[in-house]
Coordinates of C-alpha atoms in Angstrom, one line a residue:
M190 CA 10.3 2.9 11.7
T191 CA 7.7 0.2 11.3
T192 CA 6.4 -1.2 8.0
L193 CA 3.0 0.3 8.8
K194 CA 4.4 3.8 9.2
I195 CA 6.5 3.5 6.0
G196 CA 3.5 2.0 4.2
R197 CA 1.3 4.9 5.3
G198 CA 3.9 7.4 4.3
A199 CA 4.4 5.9 0.9
A200 CA 0.7 5.6 0.2
V201 CA 0.1 9.3 0.2
P202 CA 2.6 10.4 -2.5
L203 CA 1.8 7.4 -4.7
S204 CA -1.9 8.2 -4.5
L205 CA -1.5 12.0 -4.9
G206 CA 1.1 11.4 -7.7
T207 CA -1.3 9.2 -9.6
F208 CA -4.1 11.7 -9.1
T209 CA -1.9 14.6 -10.3
F210 CA -0.8 12.6 -13.3
L211 CA -4.5 12.4 -14.4
F212 CA -4.6 16.2 -14.6
L213 CA -1.2 16.8 -16.1
N214 CA -1.8 14.4 -19.0
D215 CA -5.4 15.3 -19.7
S216 CA -6.5 11.8 -18.7
W217 CA -10.0 12.8 -17.6
R218 CA -11.4 11.4 -20.9
A219 CA -14.1 8.8 -21.2
D220 CA -11.8 6.7 -23.5
N221 CA -9.1 6.4 -20.9
L222 CA -9.1 2.8 -19.8
F223 CA -7.1 3.6 -16.7
L224 CA -9.3 6.4 -15.4
V225 CA -11.5 4.3 -13.1
P226 CA -8.7 2.0 -11.9
D227 CA -6.5 5.0 -11.2
L228 CA -9.2 6.7 -9.1
I229 CA -9.9 3.5 -7.2
L230 CA -6.1 3.1 -6.6
C231 CA -5.9 6.7 -5.3
T232 CA -8.9 6.3 -3.0
A233 CA -7.9 2.9 -1.7
L234 CA -4.4 4.0 -0.7
L235 CA -5.6 7.1 1.0
V236 CA -8.4 5.4 2.9
A237 CA -6.2 2.5 3.9
A238 CA -3.5 4.9 5.2
A239 CA -6.1 6.7 7.3
L240 CA -7.5 3.6 9.0
P241 CA -6.6 2.6 12.6
D242 CA -3.5 0.5 13.0
R243 CA -5.3 -2.8 13.3
M244 CA -7.2 -2.4 10.0
A245 CA -4.6 -0.4 8.2
A246 CA -2.0 -3.2 7.6
P247 CA -4.4 -5.6 5.7
A248 CA -6.1 -2.7 3.9
L249 CA -2.7 -1.2 2.8
L250 CA -1.6 -4.7 1.6
A251 CA -4.8 -5.0 -0.5
A252 CA -4.4 -1.4 -1.8
Y253 CA -0.8 -1.9 -2.7
C254 CA -1.6 -5.2 -4.5
F255 CA -4.3 -3.4 -6.5
A256 CA -1.9 -0.5 -7.2
T257 CA 0.8 -2.9 -8.4
G258 CA -1.6 -4.5 -10.8
V259 CA -2.9 -1.3 -12.2
L260 CA 0.5 0.3 -12.6
V261 CA 2.2 -2.8 -14.1
T262 CA -0.6 -2.9 -16.6
S263 CA 0.0 0.7 -17.4
V264 CA 3.7 0.1 -17.8
A265 CA 2.9 -2.8 -20.2
S266 CA 0.5 -0.5 -22.1
Y267 CA 3.3 2.0 -22.7
A268 CA 5.7 -0.7 -23.7
V269 CA 3.3 -2.0 -26.3
D270 CA 3.3 1.5 -27.9
G271 CA 7.1 1.5 -27.8
R272 CA 7.3 4.1 -25.0
I273 CA 8.5 4.1 -21.4
G274 CA 6.0 5.2 -18.8
I275 CA 8.5 6.3 -16.2
G276 CA 5.9 7.5 -13.8
S277 CA 4.0 4.2 -14.0
L278 CA 7.3 2.3 -13.7
I279 CA 8.4 4.2 -10.6
G280 CA 4.9 3.8 -9.0
A281 CA 4.7 0.1 -9.9
S282 CA 8.1 -0.5 -8.4
G283 CA 7.2 1.3 -5.2
A284 CA 3.9 -0.5 -4.9
L285 CA 5.5 -3.8 -5.4
I286 CA 8.2 -3.1 -2.8
M287 CA 5.5 -2.1 -0.3
T288 CA 3.5 -5.2 -1.1
A289 CA 6.5 -7.4 -0.5
A290 CA 7.3 -5.5 2.8
F291 CA 3.7 -6.0 4.1
L292 CA 3.8 -9.7 3.1
R293 CA 7.1 -10.2 4.9
A294 CA 5.9 -8.4 8.0
G295 CA 2.8 -10.6 8.1
Q296 CA 4.9 -13.7 7.8
A297 CA 7.2 -12.5 10.6
K298 CA 4.2 -12.1 12.9
Q299 CA 3.0 -15.6 12.2
A300 CA 6.4 -17.2 13.0

């Protein structure tokens, strides 16, 4: 399986999981600092996964980089409150792994 196929496959559950989390935790409030970044994250991952092969790899890399930043910030936000945001932690870990995989695949093509 190629990095692109794995990246596409992982983007969908990460995006839908984040979107579902917004509903389950009543996060559709105006005071939720993560609402807009979470929605951008969801959209970016789904759009990037649906693009043709040539455009999908760089788009998924960008989407995973953005997702990593948003989710790591969410993990830190939970930690400041003395809690563990396990969903954010799992999502951040997955996004970081995929970011590293896409960066590695890009370096292999250049070599």
